[in-house]
Amino acid sequence: MKPLFITGTDTGIGKTVVSMGLCAFLSLRRGMNVGVMKPFESGLTKGGQGAGPRDSVLLREASGSADSLKKITPYAFEAPLAPEVAAELEGRAIDIDSIDRIYRGFSKMHDVVVIEGAGGVLVPIKKDFFYADLISRWNAPTIIVSRPGLGTINHTLLTSRFLQSKGIDIAGVILNDAGNEADIASQTNPGVLKRYLCAPFLGVFPHLAGVAEKRMDRERLADAFEKNIDTAAILRFL
């Protein structure tokens, strides 16, 4: 089994959509048995919905996994906050060892496990333990998802160089065009990032209308990922 960790430069940039595309590609185009994890999901009552872990459902459907949602997301919180803060508000203690056990179980069941983080690599999970520490703990090659527009050069280079300083393998960087942007920054940023990144630039994942609001056809997701992303660079880590 090989893991792939999907992190981002910020929250709300479409890590889940990119993760869905990756899962659909690996399962449908490469014939892999794909497992998924989103160990922590916050904001279950955002918008007054209170519908339970939502990203986890999307990831499971895109991957074709039949694993329990309680294992895919062991910790689901009501407030849209970092896991450490959300857990404190709910009076819950986060047990990293229990997450390790789930991860090890998945590692025996699947060819690859795609793990999605929340926010960025320095979002705290519990006291003095950040997402970067979880990535290091699982020795997971990491894909960084960034927005294409203004500000992404700084955010992306900061994230990639921090991960590099921690000795974490970076599988590459994907810009997610969630907002269907066409400004000059979005047009020039890919070239600038290719110039300065210490990791592969994998491409721009296209805007897919409605993908975050409804169940997306797995074939469409796999096609979008295969046509726009340097999948060969990712497969070298698997």
Coordinates of C-alpha atoms in Angstrom, one line a residue:
M1 CA 0.0 0.0 0.0
K2 CA 1.1 3.5 -0.7
P3 CA -0.4 6.7 0.8
L4 CA -1.0 10.0 -0.9
F5 CA -1.8 13.0 1.2
I6 CA -3.8 16.0 -0.2
T7 CA -3.1 19.3 1.5
G8 CA -3.7 22.9 0.6
T9 CA -2.4 26.4 0.9
D10 CA -5.7 27.4 2.6
T11 CA -9.2 26.4 3.4
G12 CA -12.0 26.4 0.8
I13 CA -9.7 25.9 -2.2
G14 CA -11.2 22.6 -3.5
K15 CA -9.0 19.9 -2.0
T16 CA -12.0 17.6 -1.9
V17 CA -12.8 18.1 -5.6
V18 CA -9.2 17.4 -6.6
S19 CA -9.1 14.4 -4.2
M20 CA -12.2 13.1 -5.9
G21 CA -10.6 13.4 -9.3
L22 CA -7.5 11.6 -8.2
C23 CA -9.6 8.8 -6.6
A24 CA -11.7 8.3 -9.7
F25 CA -8.6 8.3 -11.9
L26 CA -6.8 5.7 -9.8
S27 CA -9.7 3.4 -9.4
L28 CA -11.3 3.7 -12.9
R29 CA -8.2 4.3 -15.1
R30 CA -5.5 2.4 -13.2
G31 CA -7.7 -0.4 -11.7
M32 CA -6.5 0.3 -8.2
N33 CA -8.3 -0.6 -5.0
V34 CA -8.5 2.9 -3.5
G35 CA -9.2 3.7 0.1
V36 CA -9.8 7.2 1.4
M37 CA -9.5 9.0 4.7
K38 CA -10.4 12.5 5.9
P39 CA -9.4 12.0 9.6
F40 CA -11.0 15.3 10.7
E41 CA -13.9 17.1 9.2
S42 CA -15.3 20.3 10.7
G43 CA -18.3 22.5 10.1
L44 CA -21.0 19.9 10.0
T45 CA -23.7 22.5 10.9
K46 CA -22.4 25.1 8.4
G47 CA -25.4 26.7 6.7
G48 CA -27.7 25.0 9.2
Q49 CA -27.5 21.7 7.4
G50 CA -26.2 19.4 10.2
A51 CA -26.0 16.6 7.7
G52 CA -22.9 14.9 9.0
P53 CA -19.5 14.4 7.3
R54 CA -20.1 15.5 3.7
D55 CA -16.6 15.5 2.2
S56 CA -16.2 11.9 3.4
V57 CA -19.2 10.8 1.5
L58 CA -18.0 12.5 -1.7
L59 CA -14.5 10.9 -1.3
R60 CA -16.0 7.4 -0.7
E61 CA -18.2 7.7 -3.8
A62 CA -15.5 8.9 -6.0
S63 CA -13.1 6.1 -5.0
G64 CA -15.6 3.3 -5.1
S65 CA -14.7 2.4 -1.5
A66 CA -17.1 0.5 0.7
D67 CA -15.4 1.5 4.0
S68 CA -17.4 2.8 7.0
L69 CA -17.7 6.6 7.1
K70 CA -16.9 6.4 10.8
K71 CA -13.5 5.0 9.9
I72 CA -13.0 7.3 6.9
T73 CA -13.6 10.3 9.3
P74 CA -13.1 9.2 12.9
Y75 CA -13.5 12.8 14.1
A76 CA -16.3 15.0 12.9
F77 CA -17.0 18.3 14.5
E78 CA -19.9 20.8 14.4
A79 CA -18.0 24.1 14.4
P80 CA -16.0 25.1 11.2
L81 CA -12.7 25.3 13.1
A82 CA -9.3 23.7 13.3
P83 CA -9.6 20.2 14.9
E84 CA -7.8 21.2 18.1
V85 CA -10.2 24.1 18.7
A86 CA -13.3 22.2 17.6
A87 CA -12.5 19.3 19.8
E88 CA -11.9 21.6 22.8
L89 CA -15.3 23.3 22.3
E90 CA -17.0 19.8 22.2
G91 CA -15.0 18.5 25.2
R92 CA -13.5 15.7 23.1
A93 CA -9.9 14.4 23.2
I94 CA -8.2 13.5 19.9
D95 CA -6.4 10.1 20.1
I96 CA -3.7 10.0 17.3
D97 CA -3.0 6.3 18.1
S98 CA -6.6 5.4 17.2
I99 CA -6.3 7.1 13.9
D100 CA -3.0 5.2 13.3
R101 CA -4.8 1.9 13.8
I102 CA -7.5 2.8 11.2
Y103 CA -4.8 3.9 8.8
R104 CA -2.9 0.7 9.3
G105 CA -6.1 -1.3 8.7
F106 CA -6.8 0.5 5.5
S107 CA -3.2 0.0 4.4
K108 CA -3.8 -3.8 4.4
M109 CA -7.0 -3.5 2.5
H110 CA -6.2 -1.1 -0.3
D111 CA -3.6 -0.5 -3.0
V112 CA -3.5 3.2 -2.2
V113 CA -5.0 5.4 0.5
V114 CA -5.8 9.0 -0.4
I115 CA -5.9 11.1 2.7
E116 CA -7.3 14.6 2.6
G117 CA -6.3 17.2 5.2
A118 CA -8.2 20.3 6.3
G119 CA -6.9 23.8 5.6
G120 CA -3.1 23.8 5.4
V121 CA -0.1 22.0 6.8
L122 CA 0.1 24.1 10.0
V123 CA -3.5 23.7 11.1
P124 CA -3.3 22.2 14.6
I125 CA -4.9 18.8 15.2
K126 CA -4.1 18.8 18.9
K127 CA -1.7 20.6 21.2
D128 CA 1.7 20.8 19.5
F129 CA 0.6 18.4 16.8
F130 CA -0.1 19.8 13.3
Y131 CA -1.1 18.3 9.9
A132 CA 2.5 18.3 8.9
D133 CA 3.3 16.1 11.8
L134 CA 0.6 13.6 10.7
I135 CA 2.0 13.6 7.1
S136 CA 5.5 12.9 8.5
R137 CA 4.1 10.2 10.9
W138 CA 2.6 8.3 7.9
N139 CA 5.5 9.1 5.6
A140 CA 3.0 10.1 2.9
P141 CA 4.0 11.8 -0.3
T142 CA 1.9 15.0 -0.6
I143 CA 0.1 16.9 -3.3
I144 CA -0.4 20.6 -2.6
V145 CA -3.7 22.1 -3.9
S146 CA -3.6 25.9 -4.5
R147 CA -5.9 28.5 -6.0
P148 CA -4.9 29.9 -9.4
G149 CA -5.4 33.6 -8.7
L150 CA -3.6 36.4 -7.0
G151 CA -1.6 35.5 -3.9
T152 CA -1.0 31.9 -4.8
I153 CA 2.7 32.2 -5.6
N154 CA 3.5 33.2 -2.0
H155 CA 1.2 30.7 -0.4
T156 CA 2.3 27.8 -2.6
L157 CA 6.0 28.5 -2.3
L158 CA 5.7 28.9 1.5
T159 CA 3.9 25.5 1.8
S160 CA 6.2 23.6 -0.5
R161 CA 9.4 24.9 1.1
F162 CA 8.1 24.2 4.6
L163 CA 7.2 20.6 3.6
Q164 CA 10.7 20.3 2.0
S165 CA 12.3 21.5 5.2
K166 CA 10.5 18.8 7.1
G167 CA 11.8 16.1 4.7
I168 CA 8.3 15.4 3.3
D169 CA 8.2 14.2 -0.3
I170 CA 6.1 16.5 -2.5
A171 CA 4.4 14.6 -5.3
G172 CA 3.5 18.0 -6.9
V173 CA 1.3 21.0 -7.0
I174 CA -2.2 21.3 -8.6
L175 CA -4.0 24.6 -9.1
N176 CA -7.7 24.1 -8.8
D177 CA -9.8 26.5 -10.9
A178 CA -12.8 26.3 -8.6
G179 CA -14.0 29.8 -9.5
N180 CA -13.5 29.6 -13.3
E181 CA -11.0 32.4 -13.1
A182 CA -9.6 34.2 -16.2
D183 CA -7.7 37.1 -14.7
I184 CA -4.1 37.9 -15.6
A185 CA -2.7 36.4 -12.3
S186 CA -4.4 33.1 -13.0
Q187 CA -3.0 33.1 -16.5
T188 CA 0.6 33.9 -15.5
N189 CA 0.9 32.0 -12.1
P190 CA 1.4 28.5 -13.6
G191 CA 4.5 29.7 -15.4
V192 CA 5.9 31.5 -12.4
L193 CA 5.3 28.5 -10.1
K194 CA 7.1 26.2 -12.6
R195 CA 10.1 28.5 -12.4
Y196 CA 10.4 28.6 -8.6
L197 CA 8.8 25.4 -7.2
C198 CA 11.0 22.7 -5.6
A199 CA 8.4 20.1 -6.7
P200 CA 6.6 19.2 -10.0
F201 CA 3.9 21.5 -11.2
L202 CA 1.2 18.9 -12.1
G203 CA -1.3 21.2 -13.9
V204 CA -4.6 23.0 -13.5
F205 CA -7.7 21.1 -12.5
P206 CA -10.6 22.6 -14.5
H207 CA -13.7 24.2 -13.2
L208 CA -16.5 21.6 -13.0
A209 CA -19.8 23.2 -12.3
G210 CA -21.8 21.7 -9.5
V211 CA -19.1 19.2 -8.4
A212 CA -19.1 20.3 -4.8
E213 CA -22.9 20.5 -4.5
K214 CA -24.0 17.2 -5.9
R215 CA -22.7 13.8 -6.7
M216 CA -20.4 13.9 -9.7
D217 CA -20.1 11.2 -12.3
R218 CA -16.9 9.2 -11.6
E219 CA -16.1 9.0 -15.3
R220 CA -16.3 12.7 -15.7
L221 CA -14.0 13.2 -12.7
A222 CA -11.5 10.6 -14.0
D223 CA -11.5 12.2 -17.4
A224 CA -10.9 15.7 -16.1
F225 CA -8.0 14.5 -13.9
E226 CA -6.4 12.4 -16.7
K227 CA -6.6 15.1 -19.3
N228 CA -5.4 18.0 -17.2
I229 CA -3.0 16.6 -14.6
D230 CA 0.5 15.1 -15.0
T231 CA -0.6 11.7 -13.7
A232 CA 2.7 10.0 -14.6
A233 CA 4.4 12.2 -12.1
I234 CA 2.0 11.1 -9.4
L235 CA 2.2 7.4 -10.3
R236 CA 5.9 7.5 -9.7
F237 CA 5.1 7.7 -6.0
L238 CA 2.8 4.6 -6.1

